[in-house]
JSON list of N, CA and C in Angstrom, two decimals:
[
{"chain": "A", "resi": 1345, "resn": "MET", "atom": "N", "xyz": [0.65, -1.14, 0.20]},
{"chain": "A", "resi": 1345, "resn": "MET", "atom": "CA", "xyz": [0.19, -0.21, -0.22]},
{"chain": "A", "resi": 1345, "resn": "MET", "atom": "C", "xyz": [0.61, 1.10, 0.18]},
{"chain": "A", "resi": 1346, "resn": "SER", "atom": "N", "xyz": [0.46, 2.53, -0.51]},
{"chain": "A", "resi": 1346, "resn": "SER", "atom": "CA", "xyz": [1.00, 3.46, -0.62]},
{"chain": "A", "resi": 1346, "resn": "SER", "atom": "C", "xyz": [1.45, 4.12, 0.72]},
{"chain": "A", "resi": 1347, "resn": "ASN", "atom": "N", "xyz": [2.62, 4.62, 1.08]},
{"chain": "A", "resi": 1347, "resn": "ASN", "atom": "CA", "xyz": [3.10, 5.47, 2.21]},
{"chain": "A", "resi": 1347, "resn": "ASN", "atom": "C", "xyz": [2.28, 6.83, 2.52]},
{"chain": "A", "resi": 1348, "resn": "ASN", "atom": "N", "xyz": [1.40, 7.11, 1.41]},
{"chain": "A", "resi": 1348, "resn": "ASN", "atom": "CA", "xyz": [1.11, 8.51, 1.55]},
{"chain": "A", "resi": 1348, "resn": "ASN", "atom": "C", "xyz": [-0.67, 7.91, 2.05]},
{"chain": "A", "resi": 1349, "resn": "PRO", "atom": "N", "xyz": [-0.87, 8.67, 3.59]},
{"chain": "A", "resi": 1349, "resn": "PRO", "atom": "CA", "xyz": [-2.25, 8.22, 4.05]},
{"chain": "A", "resi": 1349, "resn": "PRO", "atom": "C", "xyz": [-3.45, 8.84, 3.15]},
{"chain": "A", "resi": 1350, "resn": "GLN", "atom": "N", "xyz": [-3.03, 9.86, 2.61]},
{"chain": "A", "resi": 1350, "resn": "GLN", "atom": "CA", "xyz": [-4.29, 10.49, 1.69]},
{"chain": "A", "resi": 1350, "resn": "GLN", "atom": "C", "xyz": [-4.56, 9.70, 0.53]},
{"chain": "A", "resi": 1351, "resn": "VAL", "atom": "N", "xyz": [-4.26, 8.91, 0.14]},
{"chain": "A", "resi": 1351, "resn": "VAL", "atom": "CA", "xyz": [-4.47, 8.12, -0.99]},
{"chain": "A", "resi": 1351, "resn": "VAL", "atom": "C", "xyz": [-4.64, 6.59, -0.87]},
{"chain": "A", "resi": 1352, "resn": "ASN", "atom": "N", "xyz": [-4.44, 6.36, 0.74]},
{"chain": "A", "resi": 1352, "resn": "ASN", "atom": "CA", "xyz": [-5.11, 4.87, 1.13]},
{"chain": "A", "resi": 1352, "resn": "ASN", "atom": "C", "xyz": [-6.45, 4.73, 1.09]},
{"chain": "A", "resi": 1353, "resn": "LEU", "atom": "N", "xyz": [-7.20, 4.87, 0.37]},
{"chain": "A", "resi": 1353, "resn": "LEU", "atom": "CA", "xyz": [-8.59, 4.76, 0.20]},
{"chain": "A", "resi": 1353, "resn": "LEU", "atom": "C", "xyz": [-9.14, 4.24, -0.90]},
{"chain": "A", "resi": 1354, "resn": "ALA", "atom": "N", "xyz": [-10.47, 3.92, -0.92]},
{"chain": "A", "resi": 1354, "resn": "ALA", "atom": "CA", "xyz": [-11.36, 3.26, -2.12]},
{"chain": "A", "resi": 1354, "resn": "ALA", "atom": "C", "xyz": [-12.21, 4.31, -2.22]},
{"chain": "A", "resi": 1355, "resn": "GLY", "atom": "N", "xyz": [-12.55, 4.22, -3.60]},
{"chain": "A", "resi": 1355, "resn": "GLY", "atom": "CA", "xyz": [-13.80, 4.93, -4.04]},
{"chain": "A", "resi": 1355, "resn": "GLY", "atom": "C", "xyz": [-13.15, 6.54, -4.45]},
{"chain": "A", "resi": 1356, "resn": "LEU", "atom": "N", "xyz": [-13.91, 7.30, -4.20]},
{"chain": "A", "resi": 1356, "resn": "LEU", "atom": "CA", "xyz": [-13.77, 8.42, -5.06]},
{"chain": "A", "resi": 1356, "resn": "LEU", "atom": "C", "xyz": [-12.57, 9.36, -4.44]},
{"chain": "A", "resi": 1357, "resn": "THR", "atom": "N", "xyz": [-11.68, 10.03, -5.60]},
{"chain": "A", "resi": 1357, "resn": "THR", "atom": "CA", "xyz": [-10.37, 10.70, -4.92]},
{"chain": "A", "resi": 1357, "resn": "THR", "atom": "C", "xyz": [-10.34, 11.54, -5.97]},
{"chain": "A", "resi": 1358, "resn": "TRP", "atom": "N", "xyz": [-9.97, 12.66, -5.63]},
{"chain": "A", "resi": 1358, "resn": "TRP", "atom": "CA", "xyz": [-9.66, 13.97, -6.43]},
{"chain": "A", "resi": 1358, "resn": "TRP", "atom": "C", "xyz": [-8.35, 14.06, -7.28]},
{"chain": "A", "resi": 1359, "resn": "LEU", "atom": "N", "xyz": [-8.31, 14.12, -8.35]},
{"chain": "A", "resi": 1359, "resn": "LEU", "atom": "CA", "xyz": [-6.99, 14.14, -9.00]},
{"chain": "A", "resi": 1359, "resn": "LEU", "atom": "C", "xyz": [-6.63, 15.81, -9.31]},
{"chain": "A", "resi": 1360, "resn": "LEU", "atom": "N", "xyz": [-6.14, 16.51, -9.16]},
{"chain": "A", "resi": 1360, "resn": "LEU", "atom": "CA", "xyz": [-5.39, 17.82, -9.41]},
{"chain": "A", "resi": 1360, "resn": "LEU", "atom": "C", "xyz": [-4.65, 17.63, -10.59]},
{"chain": "A", "resi": 1361, "resn": "PRO", "atom": "N", "xyz": [-5.35, 18.22, -11.75]},
{"chain": "A", "resi": 1361, "resn": "PRO", "atom": "CA", "xyz": [-4.77, 18.29, -13.23]},
{"chain": "A", "resi": 1361, "resn": "PRO", "atom": "C", "xyz": [-3.22, 18.75, -13.32]},
{"chain": "A", "resi": 1362, "resn": "SER", "atom": "N", "xyz": [-2.27, 18.08, -13.90]},
{"chain": "A", "resi": 1362, "resn": "SER", "atom": "CA", "xyz": [-0.98, 18.22, -14.42]},
{"chain": "A", "resi": 1362, "resn": "SER", "atom": "C", "xyz": [-0.89, 19.33, -15.49]},
{"chain": "A", "resi": 1363, "resn": "PRO", "atom": "N", "xyz": [0.14, 20.02, -15.85]},
{"chain": "A", "resi": 1363, "resn": "PRO", "atom": "CA", "xyz": [0.16, 20.83, -16.81]},
{"chain": "A", "resi": 1363, "resn": "PRO", "atom": "C", "xyz": [-0.10, 20.01, -18.28]},
{"chain": "A", "resi": 1364, "resn": "ALA", "atom": "N", "xyz": [0.25, 18.78, -18.32]},
{"chain": "A", "resi": 1364, "resn": "ALA", "atom": "CA", "xyz": [-0.19, 18.12, -19.41]},
{"chain": "A", "resi": 1364, "resn": "ALA", "atom": "C", "xyz": [-1.63, 17.47, -19.50]},
{"chain": "A", "resi": 1365, "resn": "LEU", "atom": "N", "xyz": [-2.14, 17.70, -18.46]},
{"chain": "A", "resi": 1365, "resn": "LEU", "atom": "CA", "xyz": [-3.37, 17.10, -18.47]},
{"chain": "A", "resi": 1365, "resn": "LEU", "atom": "C", "xyz": [-4.40, 18.52, -19.14]},
{"chain": "A", "resi": 1366, "resn": "ARG", "atom": "N", "xyz": [-4.07, 19.70, -18.08]},
{"chain": "A", "resi": 1366, "resn": "ARG", "atom": "CA", "xyz": [-4.56, 20.55, -18.49]},
{"chain": "A", "resi": 1366, "resn": "ARG", "atom": "C", "xyz": [-3.98, 21.16, -19.74]},
{"chain": "A", "resi": 1367, "resn": "GLN", "atom": "N", "xyz": [-3.14, 20.67, -20.44]},
{"chain": "A", "resi": 1367, "resn": "GLN", "atom": "CA", "xyz": [-2.79, 21.04, -22.15]},
{"chain": "A", "resi": 1367, "resn": "GLN", "atom": "C", "xyz": [-4.10, 20.16, -22.98]},
{"chain": "A", "resi": 1368, "resn": "ARG", "atom": "N", "xyz": [-4.20, 18.84, -22.26]},
{"chain": "A", "resi": 1368, "resn": "ARG", "atom": "CA", "xyz": [-4.87, 17.81, -23.19]},
{"chain": "A", "resi": 1368, "resn": "ARG", "atom": "C", "xyz": [-6.47, 18.42, -23.38]},
{"chain": "A", "resi": 1369, "resn": "PHE", "atom": "N", "xyz": [-6.92, 18.88, -21.94]},
{"chain": "A", "resi": 1369, "resn": "PHE", "atom": "CA", "xyz": [-8.24, 19.64, -22.08]},
{"chain": "A", "resi": 1369, "resn": "PHE", "atom": "C", "xyz": [-8.33, 21.06, -22.97]},
{"chain": "A", "resi": 1370, "resn": "ALA", "atom": "N", "xyz": [-7.36, 21.90, -22.98]},
{"chain": "A", "resi": 1370, "resn": "ALA", "atom": "CA", "xyz": [-7.56, 22.90, -23.67]},
{"chain": "A", "resi": 1370, "resn": "ALA", "atom": "C", "xyz": [-7.35, 22.41, -25.21]},
{"chain": "A", "resi": 1371, "resn": "GLN", "atom": "N", "xyz": [-6.48, 21.45, -25.70]},
{"chain": "A", "resi": 1371, "resn": "GLN", "atom": "CA", "xyz": [-6.25, 21.13, -27.17]},
{"chain": "A", "resi": 1371, "resn": "GLN", "atom": "C", "xyz": [-7.69, 20.40, -27.75]},
{"chain": "A", "resi": 1372, "resn": "GLN", "atom": "N", "xyz": [-8.46, 20.01, -26.77]},
{"chain": "A", "resi": 1372, "resn": "GLN", "atom": "CA", "xyz": [-9.75, 19.40, -27.26]},
{"chain": "A", "resi": 1372, "resn": "GLN", "atom": "C", "xyz": [-10.86, 20.61, -27.00]},
{"chain": "A", "resi": 1373, "resn": "GLY", "atom": "N", "xyz": [-10.95, 21.92, -26.64]},
{"chain": "A", "resi": 1373, "resn": "GLY", "atom": "CA", "xyz": [-11.72, 23.09, -26.39]},
{"chain": "A", "resi": 1373, "resn": "GLY", "atom": "C", "xyz": [-12.67, 22.63, -25.14]},
{"chain": "A", "resi": 1374, "resn": "ILE", "atom": "N", "xyz": [-12.04, 22.05, -24.08]},
{"chain": "A", "resi": 1374, "resn": "ILE", "atom": "CA", "xyz": [-12.69, 21.71, -22.76]},
{"chain": "A", "resi": 1374, "resn": "ILE", "atom": "C", "xyz": [-12.44, 22.55, -21.93]},
{"chain": "A", "resi": 1375, "resn": "PRO", "atom": "N", "xyz": [-13.15, 23.04, -21.12]},
{"chain": "A", "resi": 1375, "resn": "PRO", "atom": "CA", "xyz": [-12.64, 24.17, -19.85]},
{"chain": "A", "resi": 1375, "resn": "PRO", "atom": "C", "xyz": [-11.92, 23.11, -18.97]},
{"chain": "A", "resi": 1376, "resn": "VAL", "atom": "N", "xyz": [-10.78, 23.36, -18.51]},
{"chain": "A", "resi": 1376, "resn": "VAL", "atom": "CA", "xyz": [-9.70, 22.91, -17.58]},
{"chain": "A", "resi": 1376, "resn": "VAL", "atom": "C", "xyz": [-10.67, 22.86, -16.14]},
{"chain": "A", "resi": 1377, "resn": "PRO", "atom": "N", "xyz": [-10.91, 21.72, -15.58]},
{"chain": "A", "resi": 1377, "resn": "PRO", "atom": "CA", "xyz": [-11.31, 21.80, -14.31]},
{"chain": "A", "resi": 1377, "resn": "PRO", "atom": "C", "xyz": [-10.14, 21.96, -13.25]},
{"chain": "A", "resi": 1378, "resn": "THR", "atom": "N", "xyz": [-10.57, 22.29, -12.11]},
{"chain": "A", "resi": 1378, "resn": "THR", "atom": "CA", "xyz": [-9.54, 22.38, -10.84]},
{"chain": "A", "resi": 1378, "resn": "THR", "atom": "C", "xyz": [-9.38, 21.12, -10.56]},
{"chain": "A", "resi": 1379, "resn": "ARG", "atom": "N", "xyz": [-10.44, 20.00, -10.29]},
{"chain": "A", "resi": 1379, "resn": "ARG", "atom": "CA", "xyz": [-9.90, 18.78, -9.87]},
{"chain": "A", "resi": 1379, "resn": "ARG", "atom": "C", "xyz": [-10.84, 17.71, -10.78]},
{"chain": "A", "resi": 1380, "resn": "LEU", "atom": "N", "xyz": [-10.34, 16.61, -10.90]},
{"chain": "A", "resi": 1380, "resn": "LEU", "atom": "CA", "xyz": [-11.36, 15.56, -11.50]},
{"chain": "A", "resi": 1380, "resn": "LEU", "atom": "C", "xyz": [-11.56, 14.54, -10.37]},
{"chain": "A", "resi": 1381, "resn": "PRO", "atom": "N", "xyz": [-12.71, 13.74, -10.38]},
{"chain": "A", "resi": 1381, "resn": "PRO", "atom": "CA", "xyz": [-13.10, 12.79, -9.79]},
{"chain": "A", "resi": 1381, "resn": "PRO", "atom": "C", "xyz": [-12.49, 11.62, -10.35]},
{"chain": "A", "resi": 1382, "resn": "VAL", "atom": "N", "xyz": [-11.72, 10.81, -9.53]},
{"chain": "A", "resi": 1382, "resn": "VAL", "atom": "CA", "xyz": [-11.33, 9.49, -10.01]},
{"chain": "A", "resi": 1382, "resn": "VAL", "atom": "C", "xyz": [-11.40, 8.48, -8.99]},
{"chain": "A", "resi": 1383, "resn": "ARG", "atom": "N", "xyz": [-11.14, 7.39, -9.32]},
{"chain": "A", "resi": 1383, "resn": "ARG", "atom": "CA", "xyz": [-11.33, 6.21, -8.66]},
{"chain": "A", "resi": 1383, "resn": "ARG", "atom": "C", "xyz": [-9.75, 5.68, -8.28]},
{"chain": "A", "resi": 1384, "resn": "TRP", "atom": "N", "xyz": [-9.24, 5.66, -7.13]},
{"chain": "A", "resi": 1384, "resn": "TRP", "atom": "CA", "xyz": [-8.18, 4.98, -6.67]},
{"chain": "A", "resi": 1384, "resn": "TRP", "atom": "C", "xyz": [-7.99, 3.64, -6.85]},
{"chain": "A", "resi": 1385, "resn": "VAL", "atom": "N", "xyz": [-7.09, 2.89, -7.69]},
{"chain": "A", "resi": 1385, "resn": "VAL", "atom": "CA", "xyz": [-7.03, 1.67, -7.96]},
{"chain": "A", "resi": 1385, "resn": "VAL", "atom": "C", "xyz": [-5.78, 1.11, -7.01]},
{"chain": "A", "resi": 1386, "resn": "ARG", "atom": "N", "xyz": [-4.60, 1.38, -7.51]},
{"chain": "A", "resi": 1386, "resn": "ARG", "atom": "CA", "xyz": [-3.87, 0.73, -6.53]},
{"chain": "A", "resi": 1386, "resn": "ARG", "atom": "C", "xyz": [-2.37, 1.66, -7.04]},
{"chain": "A", "resi": 1387, "resn": "PRO", "atom": "N", "xyz": [-1.37, 1.26, -5.76]},
{"chain": "A", "resi": 1387, "resn": "PRO", "atom": "CA", "xyz": [-0.19, 1.96, -5.87]},
{"chain": "A", "resi": 1387, "resn": "PRO", "atom": "C", "xyz": [0.72, 1.35, -7.01]},
{"chain": "A", "resi": 1388, "resn": "LEU", "atom": "N", "xyz": [1.83, 2.10, -7.46]},
{"chain": "A", "resi": 1388, "resn": "LEU", "atom": "CA", "xyz": [2.37, 1.46, -8.59]},
{"chain": "A", "resi": 1388, "resn": "LEU", "atom": "C", "xyz": [4.08, 1.73, -8.08]},
{"chain": "A", "resi": 1389, "resn": "ALA", "atom": "N", "xyz": [4.96, 2.35, -8.70]},
{"chain": "A", "resi": 1389, "resn": "ALA", "atom": "CA", "xyz": [6.03, 2.79, -8.26]},
{"chain": "A", "resi": 1389, "resn": "ALA", "atom": "C", "xyz": [5.87, 3.79, -6.88]},
{"chain": "A", "resi": 1390, "resn": "PRO", "atom": "N", "xyz": [7.15, 3.88, -6.17]},
{"chain": "A", "resi": 1390, "resn": "PRO", "atom": "CA", "xyz": [6.80, 4.86, -5.11]},
{"chain": "A", "resi": 1390, "resn": "PRO", "atom": "C", "xyz": [6.71, 6.44, -5.52]},
{"chain": "A", "resi": 1391, "resn": "GLY", "atom": "N", "xyz": [5.31, 6.72, -4.91]},
{"chain": "A", "resi": 1391, "resn": "GLY", "atom": "CA", "xyz": [5.21, 7.84, -5.35]},
{"chain": "A", "resi": 1391, "resn": "GLY", "atom": "C", "xyz": [3.88, 8.24, -6.37]},
{"chain": "A", "resi": 1392, "resn": "LYS", "atom": "N", "xyz": [3.83, 7.00, -7.13]},
{"chain": "A", "resi": 1392, "resn": "LYS", "atom": "CA", "xyz": [2.56, 7.07, -8.29]},
{"chain": "A", "resi": 1392, "resn": "LYS", "atom": "C", "xyz": [1.52, 6.01, -7.72]},
{"chain": "A", "resi": 1393, "resn": "ALA", "atom": "N", "xyz": [0.36, 6.40, -8.72]},
{"chain": "A", "resi": 1393, "resn": "ALA", "atom": "CA", "xyz": [-0.81, 5.55, -8.28]},
{"chain": "A", "resi": 1393, "resn": "ALA", "atom": "C", "xyz": [-1.44, 5.04, -9.46]},
{"chain": "A", "resi": 1394, "resn": "GLN", "atom": "N", "xyz": [-2.16, 4.31, -9.42]},
{"chain": "A", "resi": 1394, "resn": "GLN", "atom": "CA", "xyz": [-3.05, 4.04, -10.56]},
{"chain": "A", "resi": 1394, "resn": "GLN", "atom": "C", "xyz": [-4.35, 4.21, -10.63]},
{"chain": "A", "resi": 1395, "resn": "VAL", "atom": "N", "xyz": [-5.09, 5.33, -11.08]},
{"chain": "A", "resi": 1395, "resn": "VAL", "atom": "CA", "xyz": [-6.83, 5.94, -11.26]},
{"chain": "A", "resi": 1395, "resn": "VAL", "atom": "C", "xyz": [-7.58, 5.49, -12.21]},
{"chain": "A", "resi": 1396, "resn": "GLN", "atom": "N", "xyz": [-8.37, 5.46, -12.20]},
{"chain": "A", "resi": 1396, "resn": "GLN", "atom": "CA", "xyz": [-9.47, 5.12, -12.93]},
{"chain": "A", "resi": 1396, "resn": "GLN", "atom": "C", "xyz": [-9.92, 6.60, -13.29]},
{"chain": "A", "resi": 1397, "resn": "LEU", "atom": "N", "xyz": [-9.88, 7.15, -14.54]},
{"chain": "A", "resi": 1397, "resn": "LEU", "atom": "CA", "xyz": [-10.66, 8.29, -15.17]},
{"chain": "A", "resi": 1397, "resn": "LEU", "atom": "C", "xyz": [-12.31, 7.75, -15.15]},
{"chain": "A", "resi": 1398, "resn": "PRO", "atom": "N", "xyz": [-13.30, 8.78, -15.12]},
{"chain": "A", "resi": 1398, "resn": "PRO", "atom": "CA", "xyz": [-14.60, 8.72, -15.55]},
{"chain": "A", "resi": 1398, "resn": "PRO", "atom": "C", "xyz": [-14.72, 8.51, -17.06]},
{"chain": "A", "resi": 1399, "resn": "GLY", "atom": "N", "xyz": [-15.59, 7.47, -17.81]},
{"chain": "A", "resi": 1399, "resn": "GLY", "atom": "CA", "xyz": [-15.51, 7.18, -18.95]},
{"chain": "A", "resi": 1399, "resn": "GLY", "atom": "C", "xyz": [-15.64, 8.23, -19.80]},
{"chain": "A", "resi": 1400, "resn": "ALA", "atom": "N", "xyz": [-16.40, 9.11, -19.46]},
{"chain": "A", "resi": 1400, "resn": "ALA", "atom": "CA", "xyz": [-16.86, 10.16, -20.48]},
{"chain": "A", "resi": 1400, "resn": "ALA", "atom": "C", "xyz": [-15.54, 11.24, -20.42]},
{"chain": "A", "resi": 1401, "resn": "ILE", "atom": "N", "xyz": [-14.67, 11.68, -19.54]},
{"chain": "A", "resi": 1401, "resn": "ILE", "atom": "CA", "xyz": [-13.65, 12.24, -19.52]},
{"chain": "A", "resi": 1401, "resn": "ILE", "atom": "C", "xyz": [-12.41, 11.44, -20.36]},
{"chain": "A", "resi": 1402, "resn": "ALA", "atom": "N", "xyz": [-12.17, 10.19, -20.01]},
{"chain": "A", "resi": 1402, "resn": "ALA", "atom": "CA", "xyz": [-11.34, 9.46, -20.72]},
{"chain": "A", "resi": 1402, "resn": "ALA", "atom": "C", "xyz": [-11.59, 9.48, -22.35]},
{"chain": "A", "resi": 1403, "resn": "ARG", "atom": "N", "xyz": [-12.81, 9.35, -22.64]},
{"chain": "A", "resi": 1403, "resn": "ARG", "atom": "CA", "xyz": [-13.36, 9.39, -24.31]},
{"chain": "A", "resi": 1403, "resn": "ARG", "atom": "C", "xyz": [-12.87, 10.89, -24.95]},
{"chain": "A", "resi": 1404, "resn": "ALA", "atom": "N", "xyz": [-13.48, 12.02, -24.26]},
{"chain": "A", "resi": 1404, "resn": "ALA", "atom": "CA", "xyz": [-13.11, 13.38, -24.62]},
{"chain": "A", "resi": 1404, "resn": "ALA", "atom": "C", "xyz": [-11.76, 13.68, -24.67]},
{"chain": "A", "resi": 1405, "resn": "LEU", "atom": "N", "xyz": [-10.89, 13.10, -23.90]},
{"chain": "A", "resi": 1405, "resn": "LEU", "atom": "CA", "xyz": [-9.12, 13.54, -23.80]},
{"chain": "A", "resi": 1405, "resn": "LEU", "atom": "C", "xyz": [-8.61, 12.59, -24.74]},
{"chain": "A", "resi": 1406, "resn": "HIS", "atom": "N", "xyz": [-9.35, 11.40, -25.35]},
{"chain": "A", "resi": 1406, "resn": "HIS", "atom": "CA", "xyz": [-8.82, 10.47, -26.07]},
{"chain": "A", "resi": 1406, "resn": "HIS", "atom": "C", "xyz": [-7.49, 9.82, -24.96]},
{"chain": "A", "resi": 1407, "resn": "LEU", "atom": "N", "xyz": [-7.97, 9.51, -24.16]},
{"chain": "A", "resi": 1407, "resn": "LEU", "atom": "CA", "xyz": [-7.07, 8.88, -22.90]},
{"chain": "A", "resi": 1407, "resn": "LEU", "atom": "C", "xyz": [-7.69, 7.46, -22.58]},
{"chain": "A", "resi": 1408, "resn": "PRO", "atom": "N", "xyz": [-6.80, 6.31, -22.40]},
{"chain": "A", "resi": 1408, "resn": "PRO", "atom": "CA", "xyz": [-7.44, 5.19, -21.58]},
{"chain": "A", "resi": 1408, "resn": "PRO", "atom": "C", "xyz": [-8.24, 5.47, -20.29]},
{"chain": "A", "resi": 1409, "resn": "PRO", "atom": "N", "xyz": [-8.94, 4.60, -19.82]},
{"chain": "A", "resi": 1409, "resn": "PRO", "atom": "CA", "xyz": [-9.42, 5.05, -18.54]},
{"chain": "A", "resi": 1409, "resn": "PRO", "atom": "C", "xyz": [-8.88, 4.69, -17.29]},
{"chain": "A", "resi": 1410, "resn": "PHE", "atom": "N", "xyz": [-7.72, 3.96, -17.20]},
{"chain": "A", "resi": 1410, "resn": "PHE", "atom": "CA", "xyz": [-6.67, 3.85, -16.35]},
{"chain": "A", "resi": 1410, "resn": "PHE", "atom": "C", "xyz": [-5.61, 4.37, -16.55]},
{"chain": "A", "resi": 1411, "resn": "VAL", "atom": "N", "xyz": [-5.23, 5.63, -15.85]},
{"chain": "A", "resi": 1411, "resn": "VAL", "atom": "CA", "xyz": [-3.59, 6.04, -15.96]},
{"chain": "A", "resi": 1411, "resn": "VAL", "atom": "C", "xyz": [-2.98, 6.13, -14.45]},
{"chain": "A", "resi": 1412, "resn": "THR", "atom": "N", "xyz": [-1.67, 6.71, -14.88]},
{"chain": "A", "resi": 1412, "resn": "THR", "atom": "CA", "xyz": [-0.74, 6.75, -13.71]},
{"chain": "A", "resi": 1412, "resn": "THR", "atom": "C", "xyz": [-0.73, 8.15, -13.33]},
{"chain": "A", "resi": 1413, "resn": "ALA", "atom": "N", "xyz": [-0.84, 8.40, -11.97]},
{"chain": "A", "resi": 1413, "resn": "ALA", "atom": "CA", "xyz": [-0.88, 9.94, -11.55]},
{"chain": "A", "resi": 1413, "resn": "ALA", "atom": "C", "xyz": [0.16, 9.81, -10.29]},
{"chain": "A", "resi": 1414, "resn": "PRO", "atom": "N", "xyz": [0.69, 11.03, -10.25]},
{"chain": "A", "resi": 1414, "resn": "PRO", "atom": "CA", "xyz": [1.35, 10.99, -8.80]},
{"chain": "A", "resi": 1414, "resn": "PRO", "atom": "C", "xyz": [0.75, 11.55, -7.89]},
{"chain": "A", "resi": 1415, "resn": "GLU", "atom": "N", "xyz": [1.17, 10.86, -6.54]},
{"chain": "A", "resi": 1415, "resn": "GLU", "atom": "CA", "xyz": [0.25, 10.91, -5.73]},
{"chain": "A", "resi": 1415, "resn": "GLU", "atom": "C", "xyz": [0.26, 12.33, -4.82]},
{"chain": "A", "resi": 1416, "resn": "THR", "atom": "N", "xyz": [1.22, 13.08, -5.10]},
{"chain": "A", "resi": 1416, "resn": "THR", "atom": "CA", "xyz": [0.69, 14.25, -4.84]},
{"chain": "A", "resi": 1416, "resn": "THR", "atom": "C", "xyz": [0.09, 15.26, -5.54]},
{"chain": "A", "resi": 1417, "resn": "HIS", "atom": "N", "xyz": [-0.77, 14.64, -6.64]},
{"chain": "A", "resi": 1417, "resn": "HIS", "atom": "CA", "xyz": [-1.94, 15.16, -7.44]},
{"chain": "A", "resi": 1417, "resn": "HIS", "atom": "C", "xyz": [-3.14, 14.69, -6.66]},
{"chain": "A", "resi": 1418, "resn": "LEU", "atom": "N", "xyz": [-3.14, 13.65, -5.89]},
{"chain": "A", "resi": 1418, "resn": "LEU", "atom": "CA", "xyz": [-4.36, 12.99, -5.48]},
{"chain": "A", "resi": 1418, "resn": "LEU", "atom": "C", "xyz": [-4.81, 13.54, -4.05]},
{"chain": "A", "resi": 1419, "resn": "ARG", "atom": "N", "xyz": [-6.43, 13.99, -3.75]},
{"chain": "A", "resi": 1419, "resn": "ARG", "atom": "CA", "xyz": [-6.64, 14.51, -2.62]},
{"chain": "A", "resi": 1419, "resn": "ARG", "atom": "C", "xyz": [-7.69, 13.49, -2.47]},
{"chain": "A", "resi": 1420, "resn": "PRO", "atom": "N", "xyz": [-8.09, 13.00, -1.02]},
{"chain": "A", "resi": 1420, "resn": "PRO", "atom": "CA", "xyz": [-9.05, 12.60, -0.59]},
{"chain": "A", "resi": 1420, "resn": "PRO", "atom": "C", "xyz": [-10.59, 13.28, -1.00]},
{"chain": "A", "resi": 1421, "resn": "ALA", "atom": "N", "xyz": [-11.58, 12.81, -1.28]},
{"chain": "A", "resi": 1421, "resn": "ALA", "atom": "CA", "xyz": [-12.74, 13.63, -1.92]},
{"chain": "A", "resi": 1421, "resn": "ALA", "atom": "C", "xyz": [-13.21, 14.21, -0.25]},
{"chain": "A", "resi": 1422, "resn": "SER", "atom": "N", "xyz": [-13.06, 13.49, 0.84]},
{"chain": "A", "resi": 1422, "resn": "SER", "atom": "CA", "xyz": [-13.40, 14.28, 2.07]},
{"chain": "A", "resi": 1422, "resn": "SER", "atom": "C", "xyz": [-13.06, 15.48, 2.31]},
{"chain": "A", "resi": 1423, "resn": "LEU", "atom": "N", "xyz": [-11.74, 15.57, 1.74]},
{"chain": "A", "resi": 1423, "resn": "LEU", "atom": "CA", "xyz": [-10.86, 16.93, 2.29]},
{"chain": "A", "resi": 1423, "resn": "LEU", "atom": "C", "xyz": [-11.10, 18.08, 1.47]},
{"chain": "A", "resi": 1424, "resn": "VAL", "atom": "N", "xyz": [-11.55, 17.85, 0.41]},
{"chain": "A", "resi": 1424, "resn": "VAL", "atom": "CA", "xyz": [-11.54, 18.85, -0.89]},
{"chain": "A", "resi": 1424, "resn": "VAL", "atom": "C", "xyz": [-13.27, 19.74, -1.13]}
]
C-alpha cells in the first residue's frame, strides 16, 4: 500500500490536473477543471498510483480509462 495516507482509500479521490492534462483539455476545447473525480485503483512505483478516470472524460480526452498519477496530485474527496 502507499506510504501517503491521503491516497490509502477506496472510492472517490480528486485528481489535481497536471500541466500536461490541462493542455489536453485545452487542445480538445474543454474547460480545464480545478480537479477531476477519479477512482483510486492501486499503488504503482513509489509516489505513483493508478487511477480510473470517468469514462466520458477519458473518451473526450482520448485517454485510456486507467492512468498513472503522481500521489502528490491526489486528494481524498472528503478533504476537498
